[in-house]
Every structure is written in structure tokens, then in C-alpha cells.
Short mmCIF file of C-alpha atoms (C1' of nucleotides) in Angstrom, two decimals:
data_model
loop_
_atom_site.label_atom_id
_atom_site.label_comp_id
_atom_site.label_asym_id
_atom_site.label_seq_id
_atom_site.Cartn_x
_atom_site.Cartn_y
_atom_site.Cartn_z
CA MET C 1 8.98 -33.42 -157.81
CA ILE C 2 5.61 -33.78 -159.46
CA GLN C 3 5.38 -36.98 -161.46
CA LYS C 4 3.05 -38.22 -164.09
CA VAL C 5 0.03 -40.20 -163.02
CA ARG C 6 0.60 -43.92 -162.94
CA GLY C 7 -0.06 -45.59 -166.24
CA THR C 8 0.27 -42.40 -168.26
CA ARG C 9 3.35 -41.48 -170.22
CA ASP C 10 5.11 -38.67 -171.97
CA ILE C 11 5.68 -39.18 -175.66
CA LEU C 12 8.61 -37.00 -176.60
CA PRO C 13 10.09 -36.06 -179.94
CA PRO C 14 11.19 -37.75 -182.05
CA GLU C 15 8.98 -40.65 -180.90
CA SER C 16 5.97 -38.36 -181.15
CA ARG C 17 6.56 -38.09 -184.88
CA LEU C 18 5.47 -41.68 -185.26
CA TRP C 19 2.16 -40.84 -183.62
CA VAL C 20 1.61 -37.80 -185.77
CA GLU C 21 2.45 -39.76 -188.90
CA VAL C 22 0.36 -42.82 -188.04
CA GLU C 23 -2.59 -40.58 -187.32
CA ALA C 24 -2.07 -38.71 -190.56
CA VAL C 25 -2.15 -41.97 -192.50
CA ALA C 26 -5.31 -42.98 -190.63
CA GLN C 27 -7.02 -39.70 -191.47
CA ARG C 28 -6.02 -40.05 -195.09
CA VAL C 29 -7.04 -43.69 -195.54
CA PHE C 30 -10.24 -43.63 -193.52
CA GLY C 31 -11.10 -40.25 -194.96
CA GLY C 32 -10.64 -41.84 -198.34
CA PHE C 33 -13.27 -44.43 -197.47
CA GLY C 34 -15.66 -41.63 -196.54
CA TYR C 35 -15.16 -41.59 -192.77
CA GLU C 36 -15.17 -38.26 -191.00
CA GLU C 37 -13.77 -37.66 -187.58
CA ILE C 38 -16.09 -37.32 -184.62
CA ARG C 39 -14.56 -35.72 -181.53
CA LEU C 40 -16.09 -36.85 -178.32
CA PRO C 41 -15.64 -36.21 -174.60
CA LEU C 42 -13.08 -38.25 -172.76
CA LEU C 43 -15.42 -38.20 -169.81
CA GLU C 44 -18.81 -39.88 -169.83
CA PRO C 45 -21.37 -40.94 -167.25
CA THR C 46 -20.29 -44.30 -165.82
CA GLU C 47 -23.71 -45.64 -166.68
CA LEU C 48 -22.96 -45.43 -170.40
CA PHE C 49 -20.23 -48.04 -170.23
CA VAL C 50 -22.02 -50.28 -167.77
CA ARG C 51 -24.96 -50.47 -170.13
CA SER C 52 -23.07 -50.75 -173.41
CA VAL C 53 -19.86 -52.62 -172.75
CA GLY C 54 -21.58 -54.94 -170.32
CA GLU C 55 -21.61 -55.49 -166.60
CA ALA C 56 -19.90 -58.87 -166.69
CA THR C 57 -16.95 -57.74 -168.82
CA ASP C 58 -13.51 -57.18 -167.40
CA ILE C 59 -13.58 -53.62 -168.61
CA VAL C 60 -16.58 -52.71 -166.53
CA GLY C 61 -15.90 -55.18 -163.77
CA LYS C 62 -12.46 -54.02 -162.82
CA GLU C 63 -10.85 -51.73 -165.34
CA MET C 64 -12.90 -48.56 -165.43
CA TYR C 65 -11.18 -45.34 -164.49
CA THR C 66 -14.07 -44.06 -162.44
CA PHE C 67 -14.47 -41.28 -159.91
CA ALA C 68 -17.07 -38.91 -158.54
CA ASP C 69 -17.32 -35.28 -159.56
CA ARG C 70 -17.99 -32.48 -157.10
CA LYS C 71 -21.65 -33.22 -157.01
CA GLY C 72 -21.19 -36.90 -156.47
CA ARG C 73 -22.04 -38.04 -160.01
CA SER C 74 -20.10 -41.07 -161.15
CA LEU C 75 -17.94 -40.28 -164.15
CA THR C 76 -15.68 -42.57 -166.12
CA LEU C 77 -12.81 -41.84 -168.47
CA ARG C 78 -13.79 -43.63 -171.65
CA PRO C 79 -12.35 -47.16 -171.81
CA GLU C 80 -13.23 -47.56 -175.48
CA GLY C 81 -14.72 -45.50 -178.25
CA THR C 82 -17.84 -47.18 -179.54
CA ALA C 83 -20.04 -46.49 -176.54
CA GLY C 84 -19.43 -42.77 -176.83
CA VAL C 85 -20.15 -42.82 -180.55
CA ALA C 86 -23.44 -44.60 -179.89
CA ARG C 87 -24.35 -42.09 -177.20
CA ALA C 88 -23.53 -39.14 -179.44
CA PHE C 89 -25.43 -40.73 -182.31
CA ILE C 90 -28.57 -40.89 -180.22
CA GLU C 91 -28.15 -37.58 -178.43
CA ASN C 92 -27.54 -35.63 -181.62
CA GLY C 93 -30.21 -37.33 -183.65
CA LEU C 94 -27.70 -38.54 -186.18
CA ALA C 95 -30.23 -41.05 -187.42
CA GLN C 96 -31.64 -38.08 -189.35
CA ARG C 97 -28.50 -37.76 -191.42
CA PRO C 98 -28.15 -39.51 -194.75
CA SER C 99 -27.59 -43.13 -193.87
CA PRO C 100 -25.26 -44.87 -193.46
CA LEU C 101 -23.06 -42.64 -191.35
CA ARG C 102 -19.32 -43.16 -191.46
CA LEU C 103 -17.40 -41.91 -188.44
CA SER C 104 -13.82 -42.18 -187.30
CA TYR C 105 -12.23 -41.27 -184.02
CA LEU C 106 -8.82 -41.19 -182.51
CA GLY C 107 -7.50 -40.34 -179.12
CA PRO C 108 -6.80 -41.53 -175.61
CA MET C 109 -8.78 -44.21 -173.80
CA PHE C 110 -8.40 -45.20 -170.17
CA ARG C 111 -8.43 -48.45 -168.30
CA TYR C 112 -7.47 -48.74 -164.69
CA GLU C 113 -5.13 -51.69 -164.81
CA LYS C 114 -1.79 -52.72 -163.52
CA MET C 115 0.50 -51.58 -166.26
CA GLN C 116 3.12 -53.43 -168.22
CA ARG C 117 4.98 -53.18 -171.49
CA GLY C 118 2.60 -52.09 -174.20
CA ARG C 119 -0.15 -51.58 -171.70
CA TYR C 120 -1.00 -48.30 -170.13
CA ARG C 121 -3.86 -46.79 -168.22
CA GLN C 122 -4.02 -44.10 -170.83
CA PHE C 123 -3.57 -45.47 -174.31
CA GLY C 124 -4.42 -44.34 -177.81
CA GLN C 125 -6.98 -45.86 -180.06
CA ILE C 126 -7.92 -45.22 -183.63
CA GLY C 127 -11.23 -46.54 -184.83
CA ILE C 128 -14.06 -46.23 -187.28
CA GLU C 129 -17.77 -46.98 -187.08
CA LEU C 130 -20.19 -47.57 -189.91
CA LEU C 131 -23.71 -46.92 -188.67
CA GLY C 132 -26.91 -47.75 -190.48
CA ALA C 133 -25.90 -50.64 -192.69
CA ALA C 134 -26.46 -54.28 -191.82
CA THR C 135 -25.24 -55.98 -194.98
CA PRO C 136 -22.16 -58.17 -195.30
CA ALA C 137 -20.75 -55.47 -197.56
CA ALA C 138 -20.76 -53.07 -194.61
CA ASP C 139 -18.59 -55.39 -192.53
CA ALA C 140 -16.36 -56.04 -195.51
CA GLU C 141 -15.88 -52.32 -196.07
CA VAL C 142 -14.84 -51.69 -192.51
CA MET C 143 -12.38 -54.55 -192.59
CA LEU C 144 -11.05 -53.50 -195.96
CA ALA C 145 -10.46 -49.98 -194.65
CA LEU C 146 -8.57 -51.46 -191.72
CA HIS C 147 -6.55 -53.72 -193.95
CA THR C 148 -5.73 -50.82 -196.25
CA PHE C 149 -4.63 -48.65 -193.37
CA LEU C 150 -2.25 -51.27 -192.03
CA ALA C 151 -0.93 -51.99 -195.50
CA GLU C 152 -0.25 -48.27 -195.99
CA LEU C 153 1.86 -48.37 -192.86
CA GLY C 154 3.92 -51.07 -194.48
CA PHE C 155 2.58 -54.23 -192.86
CA ASP C 156 2.74 -57.33 -194.99
CA ASP C 157 1.07 -60.69 -194.74
CA LEU C 158 -1.90 -59.39 -192.87
CA VAL C 159 -4.56 -61.88 -192.01
CA ILE C 160 -7.98 -60.97 -190.70
CA VAL C 161 -9.26 -63.59 -188.34
CA LEU C 162 -12.97 -63.63 -187.83
CA ASN C 163 -15.66 -65.53 -186.10
CA ASN C 164 -19.41 -65.64 -186.04
CA LEU C 165 -20.94 -65.01 -182.66
CA GLY C 166 -24.46 -65.27 -183.97
CA ASP C 167 -27.36 -63.17 -182.80
CA PRO C 168 -28.24 -62.58 -179.15
CA GLU C 169 -31.07 -65.08 -179.57
CA ASP C 170 -28.57 -67.78 -180.48
CA ARG C 171 -26.48 -67.22 -177.45
CA PRO C 172 -28.45 -69.02 -174.73
CA ARG C 173 -28.63 -72.06 -176.97
CA PHE C 174 -24.91 -72.00 -177.63
CA ILE C 175 -23.96 -71.39 -174.03
CA GLU C 176 -26.16 -74.24 -172.92
CA LEU C 177 -24.50 -76.52 -175.43
CA LEU C 178 -21.03 -75.34 -174.48
CA LEU C 179 -21.59 -75.91 -170.80
CA ARG C 180 -23.16 -79.29 -171.47
CA GLU C 181 -20.12 -80.35 -173.47
CA LEU C 182 -17.77 -79.17 -170.75
CA GLU C 183 -19.91 -80.40 -167.87
CA GLY C 184 -17.81 -83.40 -166.91
CA ARG C 185 -14.57 -81.46 -167.19
CA ARG C 186 -15.63 -78.45 -165.22
CA GLU C 187 -13.16 -79.18 -162.44
CA GLU C 188 -10.29 -79.21 -164.92
CA LEU C 189 -10.81 -75.63 -166.01
CA CYS C 190 -8.71 -72.88 -164.49
CA ALA C 191 -10.01 -70.90 -161.56
CA ASP C 192 -10.94 -67.94 -163.73
CA CYS C 193 -12.92 -70.12 -166.08
CA GLN C 194 -14.76 -71.69 -163.19
CA ARG C 195 -15.81 -68.18 -162.32
CA ARG C 196 -16.70 -67.42 -165.93
CA TRP C 197 -18.83 -70.52 -166.00
CA ASP C 198 -21.62 -68.61 -164.32
CA ALA C 199 -20.68 -65.01 -164.98
CA ASN C 200 -19.72 -64.98 -168.66
CA PRO C 201 -19.37 -68.46 -170.19
CA LEU C 202 -18.40 -67.16 -173.63
CA ARG C 203 -15.13 -65.93 -172.22
CA ILE C 204 -14.09 -69.48 -171.47
CA LEU C 205 -13.57 -69.81 -175.20
CA ASP C 206 -10.59 -67.52 -175.39
CA CYS C 207 -8.93 -68.44 -172.13
CA LYS C 208 -5.15 -68.56 -172.56
CA VAL C 209 -4.55 -71.41 -170.11
CA PRO C 210 -3.34 -74.44 -172.13
CA ARG C 211 -5.61 -76.95 -170.41
CA CYS C 212 -8.66 -74.76 -170.94
CA ARG C 213 -7.76 -74.45 -174.59
CA GLU C 214 -7.57 -78.20 -174.98
CA LEU C 215 -10.95 -78.69 -173.40
CA VAL C 216 -12.49 -75.91 -175.43
CA ALA C 217 -11.04 -77.32 -178.63
CA GLY C 218 -13.29 -80.32 -178.26
CA THR C 219 -16.49 -78.30 -178.12
CA THR C 220 -18.81 -77.28 -180.93
CA PRO C 221 -17.86 -73.91 -182.47
CA VAL C 222 -20.37 -71.06 -182.03
CA ALA C 223 -20.59 -70.62 -185.77
CA GLU C 224 -22.22 -74.01 -186.09
CA VAL C 225 -25.01 -73.17 -183.73
CA VAL C 226 -26.02 -69.75 -185.02
CA SER C 227 -29.15 -68.92 -186.98
CA GLU C 228 -29.23 -69.39 -190.72
CA GLU C 229 -29.40 -65.64 -191.21
CA ALA C 230 -26.35 -64.96 -189.08
CA ARG C 231 -24.47 -67.74 -190.81
CA ARG C 232 -25.23 -66.30 -194.23
CA HIS C 233 -24.22 -62.86 -193.08
CA VAL C 234 -20.74 -63.78 -191.87
CA ASP C 235 -20.16 -66.16 -194.75
CA GLY C 236 -21.00 -63.24 -197.02
CA VAL C 237 -18.46 -61.04 -195.27
CA GLU C 238 -15.80 -63.67 -195.66
CA ALA C 239 -16.61 -64.17 -199.33
CA ALA C 240 -16.51 -60.44 -200.04
CA LEU C 241 -13.10 -60.13 -198.43
CA ARG C 242 -11.77 -63.07 -200.40
CA ASP C 243 -12.99 -61.44 -203.58
CA LEU C 244 -11.02 -58.38 -202.58
CA GLY C 245 -7.90 -60.43 -202.09
CA VAL C 246 -7.84 -59.89 -198.34
CA ALA C 247 -6.58 -62.90 -196.42
CA VAL C 248 -9.23 -64.10 -194.01
CA GLN C 249 -9.13 -66.94 -191.58
CA ARG C 250 -11.85 -68.36 -189.40
CA ALA C 251 -11.13 -68.41 -185.69
CA PRO C 252 -13.85 -70.59 -184.19
CA ARG C 253 -12.98 -69.67 -180.61
CA LEU C 254 -12.54 -65.93 -181.09
CA VAL C 255 -14.65 -63.98 -178.63
CA ARG C 256 -14.15 -60.35 -177.85
CA GLY C 257 -14.33 -58.82 -174.41
CA LEU C 258 -17.32 -56.62 -175.10
CA ASP C 259 -20.91 -57.73 -174.68
CA TYR C 260 -22.42 -55.74 -177.52
CA TYR C 261 -20.87 -57.67 -180.38
CA LEU C 262 -22.97 -60.04 -182.44
CA ARG C 263 -22.41 -61.96 -185.65
CA THR C 264 -19.10 -60.70 -187.01
CA VAL C 265 -16.17 -60.31 -184.64
CA PHE C 266 -12.63 -59.98 -185.92
CA GLU C 267 -9.03 -59.25 -185.14
CA VAL C 268 -5.99 -58.69 -187.28
CA VAL C 269 -2.88 -60.77 -186.97
CA SER C 270 0.41 -60.47 -188.74
CA PRO C 271 3.80 -62.11 -188.28
CA GLU C 272 5.13 -58.73 -187.20
CA LEU C 273 2.46 -58.32 -184.63
CA GLY C 274 3.20 -61.34 -182.49
CA GLU C 275 0.77 -64.00 -181.44
CA ASP C 276 -0.68 -62.97 -178.14
CA THR C 277 -0.69 -59.24 -178.63
CA VAL C 278 -3.87 -58.06 -180.23
CA ILE C 279 -3.54 -54.61 -181.67
CA CYS C 280 -6.84 -54.42 -183.33
CA GLY C 281 -10.29 -55.81 -182.94
CA GLY C 282 -13.82 -55.11 -183.92
CA GLY C 283 -17.20 -56.44 -184.78
CA ARG C 284 -20.86 -55.82 -185.44
CA TYR C 285 -23.19 -54.34 -182.85
CA ASP C 286 -26.70 -54.05 -184.23
CA ARG C 287 -28.41 -53.76 -180.85
CA LEU C 288 -26.13 -51.33 -179.09
CA ILE C 289 -27.82 -48.11 -180.10
CA SER C 290 -31.31 -49.38 -179.44
CA ASP C 291 -30.21 -50.90 -176.13
CA LEU C 292 -29.06 -47.44 -175.12
CA GLY C 293 -32.49 -46.07 -175.87
CA GLY C 294 -31.91 -44.97 -179.44
CA PRO C 295 -33.42 -46.05 -182.74
CA GLN C 296 -32.79 -49.47 -184.24
CA VAL C 297 -29.62 -48.68 -186.09
CA PRO C 298 -27.09 -51.40 -186.86
CA GLY C 299 -23.39 -50.75 -186.63
CA VAL C 300 -20.01 -52.26 -187.30
CA GLY C 301 -16.56 -51.00 -186.46
CA PHE C 302 -13.16 -51.63 -184.98
CA ALA C 303 -10.48 -50.02 -182.85
CA ILE C 304 -6.73 -50.18 -183.14
CA GLY C 305 -4.47 -49.90 -180.12
CA GLU C 306 -2.15 -47.13 -181.16
CA ASP C 307 0.59 -47.72 -178.60
CA ARG C 308 1.03 -51.30 -179.66
CA LEU C 309 0.69 -50.46 -183.31
CA ILE C 310 3.57 -48.06 -182.98
CA GLU C 311 5.66 -50.61 -181.12
CA VAL C 312 5.44 -53.05 -184.00
CA LEU C 313 5.57 -50.56 -186.85
CA PRO C 314 7.54 -51.87 -189.84
CA ALA C 315 11.13 -50.68 -189.92
CA SER C 316 10.60 -49.04 -193.29
CA PHE C 317 7.97 -46.73 -191.83
CA ARG C 318 9.98 -45.96 -188.71
CA GLU C 319 13.07 -45.13 -190.72
CA ARG C 320 11.22 -42.92 -193.12
CA VAL C 321 9.66 -40.94 -190.31
CA LEU C 322 12.53 -40.88 -187.85
CA GLY C 323 15.16 -40.40 -190.52
CA ARG C 324 14.02 -36.96 -191.59
CA ARG C 325 16.77 -34.42 -191.37
CA PRO C 326 16.13 -30.75 -190.69
CA VAL C 327 17.64 -27.76 -192.38
CA VAL C 328 19.51 -25.38 -190.09
CA VAL C 329 19.77 -21.69 -190.84
CA LEU C 330 22.69 -19.85 -189.26
CA PRO C 331 23.21 -16.08 -189.16
CA VAL C 332 26.65 -14.54 -189.37
CA GLY C 333 26.92 -11.11 -187.85
CA GLU C 334 23.80 -8.98 -187.86
CA ALA C 335 21.59 -11.25 -189.94
CA ALA C 336 18.95 -12.36 -187.45
CA ALA C 337 15.99 -10.97 -189.38
CA THR C 338 17.12 -12.35 -192.73
CA THR C 339 17.70 -15.71 -191.07
CA LEU C 340 14.09 -15.79 -189.94
CA ALA C 341 12.93 -14.71 -193.38
CA VAL C 342 14.79 -17.65 -194.89
CA VAL C 343 13.24 -20.01 -192.36
CA ARG C 344 9.81 -18.70 -193.20
CA ALA C 345 10.43 -19.20 -196.91
CA LEU C 346 11.33 -22.83 -196.22
CA ALA C 347 8.61 -23.42 -193.64
CA VAL C 348 5.78 -22.43 -195.93
CA ARG C 349 7.09 -24.91 -198.44
CA GLY C 350 6.96 -27.65 -195.85
CA ILE C 351 10.69 -27.84 -195.30
CA ALA C 352 11.51 -28.08 -191.60
CA ALA C 353 14.10 -25.44 -190.81
CA HIS C 354 15.65 -24.51 -187.48
CA ALA C 355 16.83 -20.94 -187.03
CA GLU C 356 19.86 -20.26 -184.88
CA VAL C 357 18.57 -17.73 -182.34
CA THR C 358 20.87 -18.18 -179.37
CA GLY C 359 23.66 -15.91 -180.62
CA ARG C 360 26.29 -18.59 -180.87
CA SER C 361 29.22 -18.37 -183.24
CA LEU C 362 29.09 -19.82 -186.73
CA LYS C 363 31.46 -22.54 -185.62
CA ALA C 364 29.25 -23.45 -182.67
CA GLY C 365 26.25 -23.19 -184.94
CA LEU C 366 27.64 -25.75 -187.35
CA LYS C 367 28.42 -28.03 -184.46
CA TRP C 368 24.83 -27.66 -183.31
CA ALA C 369 23.53 -28.38 -186.81
CA GLY C 370 25.59 -31.55 -186.85
CA LYS C 371 24.03 -32.67 -183.61
CA LEU C 372 20.54 -32.01 -184.92
CA GLY C 373 21.33 -34.33 -187.76
CA ALA C 374 20.97 -31.62 -190.39
CA ARG C 375 22.11 -32.43 -193.86
CA VAL C 376 21.91 -28.90 -195.16
CA VAL C 377 22.87 -25.65 -193.47
CA VAL C 378 22.01 -22.26 -194.82
CA ILE C 379 24.45 -19.57 -193.77
CA VAL C 380 23.13 -16.03 -193.87
CA GLY C 381 25.47 -13.05 -193.78
CA GLY C 382 28.52 -11.22 -195.02
CA ASP C 383 29.40 -10.77 -198.65
CA GLU C 384 26.76 -13.12 -200.01
CA LEU C 385 24.01 -11.37 -198.07
CA ALA C 386 25.18 -8.03 -199.45
CA ALA C 387 24.62 -9.57 -202.87
CA GLY C 388 21.20 -10.91 -201.91
CA ALA C 389 22.42 -14.47 -201.54
CA VAL C 390 23.09 -17.05 -198.85
CA VAL C 391 25.40 -20.02 -198.61
CA VAL C 392 23.83 -23.46 -198.86
CA ARG C 393 26.16 -26.01 -197.37
CA ASP C 394 25.80 -29.77 -197.63
CA LEU C 395 27.18 -31.20 -194.42
CA ASP C 396 27.53 -34.73 -195.71
CA ARG C 397 29.56 -33.77 -198.73
CA GLY C 398 31.27 -30.76 -197.26
CA GLU C 399 30.33 -28.75 -200.34
CA GLN C 400 28.64 -25.39 -200.51
CA GLN C 401 27.38 -22.85 -202.97
CA ALA C 402 25.97 -19.32 -202.97
CA VAL C 403 22.26 -19.18 -203.74
CA PRO C 404 20.04 -16.09 -204.21
CA ILE C 405 17.69 -15.82 -201.23
CA ALA C 406 14.61 -16.04 -203.42
CA GLU C 407 15.75 -19.41 -204.77
CA VAL C 408 16.77 -21.17 -201.57
CA ALA C 409 13.55 -23.13 -201.18
CA ASP C 410 13.64 -24.19 -204.83
CA VAL C 411 17.22 -25.33 -204.60
CA LEU C 412 16.60 -27.36 -201.45
CA GLU C 413 13.53 -28.93 -202.95
CA ARG C 414 15.42 -29.85 -206.06
CA THR C 415 18.26 -31.45 -204.16
CA GLY C 416 15.71 -33.59 -202.41
CA GLU C 417 15.96 -31.88 -199.09
CA ALA C 418 12.52 -31.98 -197.52
"C1'" G R 1 -5.47 -57.88 -157.82
"C1'" U R 2 -0.98 -61.75 -156.77
"C1'" G R 3 4.42 -62.70 -156.83
"C1'" G R 4 9.54 -61.01 -157.71
"C1'" G R 5 13.40 -57.16 -158.77
"C1'" C R 6 15.07 -52.10 -158.61
"C1'" G R 7 15.32 -46.73 -157.18
"C1'" U R 8 22.79 -42.17 -156.72
"C1'" A R 9 23.52 -36.10 -162.24
"C1'" G R 10 19.19 -35.66 -168.56
"C1'" C R 11 21.09 -41.15 -169.74
"C1'" U R 12 24.15 -45.74 -168.23
"C1'" C R 13 26.29 -46.70 -163.77
"C1'" A R 14 30.52 -46.68 -159.60
"C1'" G R 15 30.62 -45.52 -154.40
"C1'" C R 16 34.49 -51.44 -150.11
"C1'" U R 17 32.74 -53.54 -143.47
"C1'" G R 18 28.49 -45.98 -141.99
"C1'" G R 19 32.64 -40.15 -142.01
"C1'" U R 20 27.94 -35.33 -145.78
"C1'" A R 21 29.34 -38.09 -153.71
"C1'" G R 22 32.29 -39.75 -158.71
"C1'" A R 23 32.96 -41.60 -164.05
"C1'" G R 24 31.46 -42.11 -169.06
"C1'" C R 25 27.90 -40.19 -172.33
"C1'" A R 26 24.86 -35.94 -173.08
"C1'" C R 27 24.52 -30.52 -172.70
"C1'" A R 28 27.17 -25.36 -172.97
"C1'" G R 29 31.70 -22.60 -174.17
"C1'" G R 30 36.69 -22.47 -175.95
"C1'" A R 31 41.49 -24.18 -178.76
"C1'" U R 32 42.24 -16.16 -182.47
"C1'" U R 33 39.47 -13.46 -187.63
"C1'" G R 34 32.71 -16.62 -191.64
"C1'" U R 35 32.58 -23.28 -191.61
"C1'" G R 36 30.75 -28.80 -188.16
"C1'" G R 37 31.59 -34.13 -187.48
"C1'" C R 38 37.99 -36.43 -184.57
"C1'" U R 39 40.95 -34.62 -180.46
"C1'" C R 40 42.02 -31.60 -176.16
"C1'" C R 41 40.57 -28.00 -172.26
"C1'" U R 42 36.83 -25.78 -169.25
"C1'" G R 43 32.01 -25.36 -167.37
"C1'" U R 44 26.57 -26.34 -166.00
"C1'" G R 45 24.14 -30.11 -163.48
"C1'" G R 46 22.56 -34.36 -157.71
"C1'" U R 47 17.66 -32.10 -151.16
"C1'" C R 48 21.82 -39.81 -153.14
"C1'" G R 49 12.95 -41.34 -154.82
"C1'" U R 50 10.34 -39.40 -150.18
"C1'" G R 51 9.42 -39.41 -144.79
"C1'" G R 52 10.93 -41.18 -140.22
"C1'" G R 53 14.34 -44.05 -136.98
"C1'" U R 54 19.37 -45.86 -135.08
"C1'" U R 55 24.09 -43.06 -134.67
"C1'" C R 56 28.66 -37.99 -132.77
"C1'" G R 57 27.85 -38.76 -138.08
"C1'" A R 58 23.93 -42.55 -143.26
"C1'" C R 59 24.03 -42.71 -150.20
"C1'" U R 60 25.65 -46.64 -147.15
"C1'" C R 61 21.86 -49.94 -141.36
"C1'" C R 62 16.20 -50.36 -139.92
"C1'" C R 63 10.92 -49.12 -140.88
"C1'" A R 64 7.31 -46.94 -143.82
"C1'" U R 65 5.80 -44.77 -148.20
"C1'" C R 66 5.93 -43.49 -153.38
"C1'" G R 67 7.67 -44.67 -158.12
"C1'" C R 68 9.59 -47.89 -161.98
"C1'" C R 69 10.51 -52.82 -164.26
"C1'" C R 70 9.26 -58.14 -164.99
"C1'" A R 71 5.86 -62.34 -164.57
"C1'" C R 72 0.67 -63.94 -163.70
"C1'" C R 73 -4.20 -62.02 -164.98
"C1'" C R 74 -6.66 -59.48 -168.68
"C1'" C R 75 -6.87 -56.89 -172.70
"C1'" A R 76 -5.82 -52.44 -177.06
#
RNA sequence: GUGGGCGUAGCUCAGCUGGUAGAGCACAGGAUUGUGGCUCCUGUGGUCGUGGGUUCGACUCCCAUCGCCCACCCCA
């Protein structure tokens, strides 16, 4: 038997409804903030990610889903969305469009990792990017859009945690300070951190090993070492969010696993989301586009892990989406065509209707409707049909009435069946 | 990448110390004429993950391989 590739998965109905619905909310909310969807290739030259995400990151170091095409070129299935957006921005001369440019994207990303619950090699992400604006208001907008999206899904008590990574120029100074402060305790750090010491010292900051955390807690936060400009920027973002009533919290040790971030980096936490499981993260990346050979265009954005988001979706949302009940339309005798006509009348009104097309008896049809979870069954045939009507039966109440065919959709809409 | 557990019908599992497979659920039909959810009956469905070995004979033993799950790691 042919099986799915490791780390991929099949999302079947009704589970798939949650994806469709979450994506619809995203399109609506982000669209409302002026973001339009950009659809990009899943496959990019490996070089793009090495240069944007960063050589020393885990993503590039060991998680890229890379392989050679028939001509030996190294291709990689996109591990994240921002790099591709930056590439497309440059390649299509989007700097010529009215600035700033607001883009959203959604779709599968790939990371070649050992999989586990909530972690797949192919996983969905939803994100937005605001390109061409470097003000605190730009960051605040992006975070507000994110906050609004999650709130629309029914999440409460959302807190945005953010940190100030400063500008690239600040980094050597900070890293030097960090390493100096940890110098004497170097041996006490975990093996991974010892490795990070030389390769990517910033990552020591968000190590999960308890001892490392203790040691790191005693060091000077990045935010205190950054330039005055960077400090004002992130403080401005925080202030703007507070004015908007969005809960913000400083996370002095927050570092994200991508090299291109500077100044603002953030994540969203919520009681429902659990402590260690990040479902969403983002930040500012003013040098990314120019580093890739494009114009000097600043950017800020975030990405949400869709798989995890769906795992922790509020019950209210799940129930609303999964609790939908279809209408079933059953023919009696030679009423196949009329049955389909009734389904069409309902379908165009947005009422999900299933036609009975297997030729089973009315009795078997009702049994089937029950199993589908239908609340209403429309029975087409016999005397009523001769009079231009059908029977609308409420399965929960066990009541039914004859309704003229032309009015079926109206009646179902009125009784709240949709 | 490291460590551990598991792979028998769509699902959850049974199958004793080797004699070529069962249950429940699910699915389909029926219990007379155009009315379901309960009950009863019947039926569909498995190369026992795959390959090889031991054996007269393996789902049961051995080896390999693939897949899945959990933890670590890292992240979304």
C-alpha cells in the first residue's frame, strides 16, 4: 500500500472544516486591515533561505527539506513565508507600488524534522507582511491585526509578549556583554548552549534547560543595550498597543530563531495556548530585502502555525463549525430530477444539502439522514409533488409539513436551518 | 539526530506454550405498501505492516526493513 510521506498528514472532513473556517476568518480580518493575499511557490532555490533565514539557524542548519532537481540545482520546500515574500517583492519590482504594501499569505511550509504531536514536516502557516513602513505604528498595526484575528476566533486573555533585539549594529556589543557576564559559568551551560556560544550566542537566551535559564536570568537584557533609536521604536510600539487596549508584556529573553529580525520581536501567549507551545511569532526585518539584493525597504510581519492554532481552538469556535447539520433531500419514486432541483435551490442560498442518489428506499434514506446528523429532511415525491410541494420533516421534533417547492429555501432559512 | 513503546478488518482490540483468524463499533440491506433514531436478522470487509529465515506447518519464534506513538532536542 502506498502511504503518505513521513511528516505529512491527511486532513479529512469534518476536521477540514476547521481549516477552511480559520482561513476564511483570516482572509476576512486581514483583508479588513488592507492585506491582500500573495500566492508564492512552495519551492524556492535553497540559496534564498540560507541567505535570509541565516546559516547558523536551526532551520537552515538541520531542518530544510532540500533536494536536487533533475539538473542538479538545489531546491528547498519553503520552511517559512517571509523569505519568499521578500524574494517576490524584489523580483517583481513591488517597490514601485504605492507604499506601504500589505501582503498576506497562507499555506503549507516544510521543515525536515522528527515529528511529534503538533509538529509536522508539512504544516500550515498564515501570515502577513507590511513592507515599506518603519514606524512604531507599522509594528502596532501588524500586531493589532494578529490580535484581532485571534480574538475573532474566540481566544480570550491574549497577551502579546515582545522584546527589543536592537539593530544589527547593537548586536556585537550585546553579545560581547552577554558572553562576558556568562564567562565564568560557561561550563554550567548545557551542551547545546556551549555550542551556541560560538555559533549563535543569542540563542542561549531562550534555551529551555532550567540551569541555562537561571544563568541567563542574571544577565543584562538586550533591550538595555540597544541604541536610543531602537529603544524609542519598540517603546513606541508598546505604547501604541496599550493605547489600543491590547495586553502587552515585555519578555527580556525572547529571541526568535530567525536571523533577519531586528528591533521588535514578538509572540502571542494565551492561557489556552499553553506555555511552551508557540503558535505565533513575528518581528521587524528592515534589512532583509536589501540583504537579498533589493532596495532598502523595511518590513514587519508574523506567521501563525495553523496546525497548532487549530489544536487549541476555543470550544465555542469548534462547536459552531463542527456542529453544523446538513439538510438531506430524499426522493420517493421517480423524483430524482426534482430532488436535484431542490438541492440546487438550497445550495445557491448557502444551505448545505445532500441529495439521495443511491436509489435506497425512503426508510433507508431517513436512516442515512440520521447518521449524517441532519436536522431537516426534504422528501420529494408522491401526492405532494403532484401538487408542486415537498415534505419538510424535522428529525428532532418528528414533525413535518408540506411546503411548495418554490418556498423550501425560504422556509428552511426562516426556521434557522443553515 | 538520541532513547523507549507499538504495528491483526475503516476504528478499538482478542487470538493461550506455533496447526493458515475472531469480537464490538462502523458500513450496506432487510424485519411487506411513502417516514429515521431502539431492537433483531443478514451481508461486505483482513496478502495478520513488508521482506527473508527456522519449521511438515507461523499472526504466533528469529533477523531485517518500513511505518506510527511518546520523551529529549528544536521550533510553528
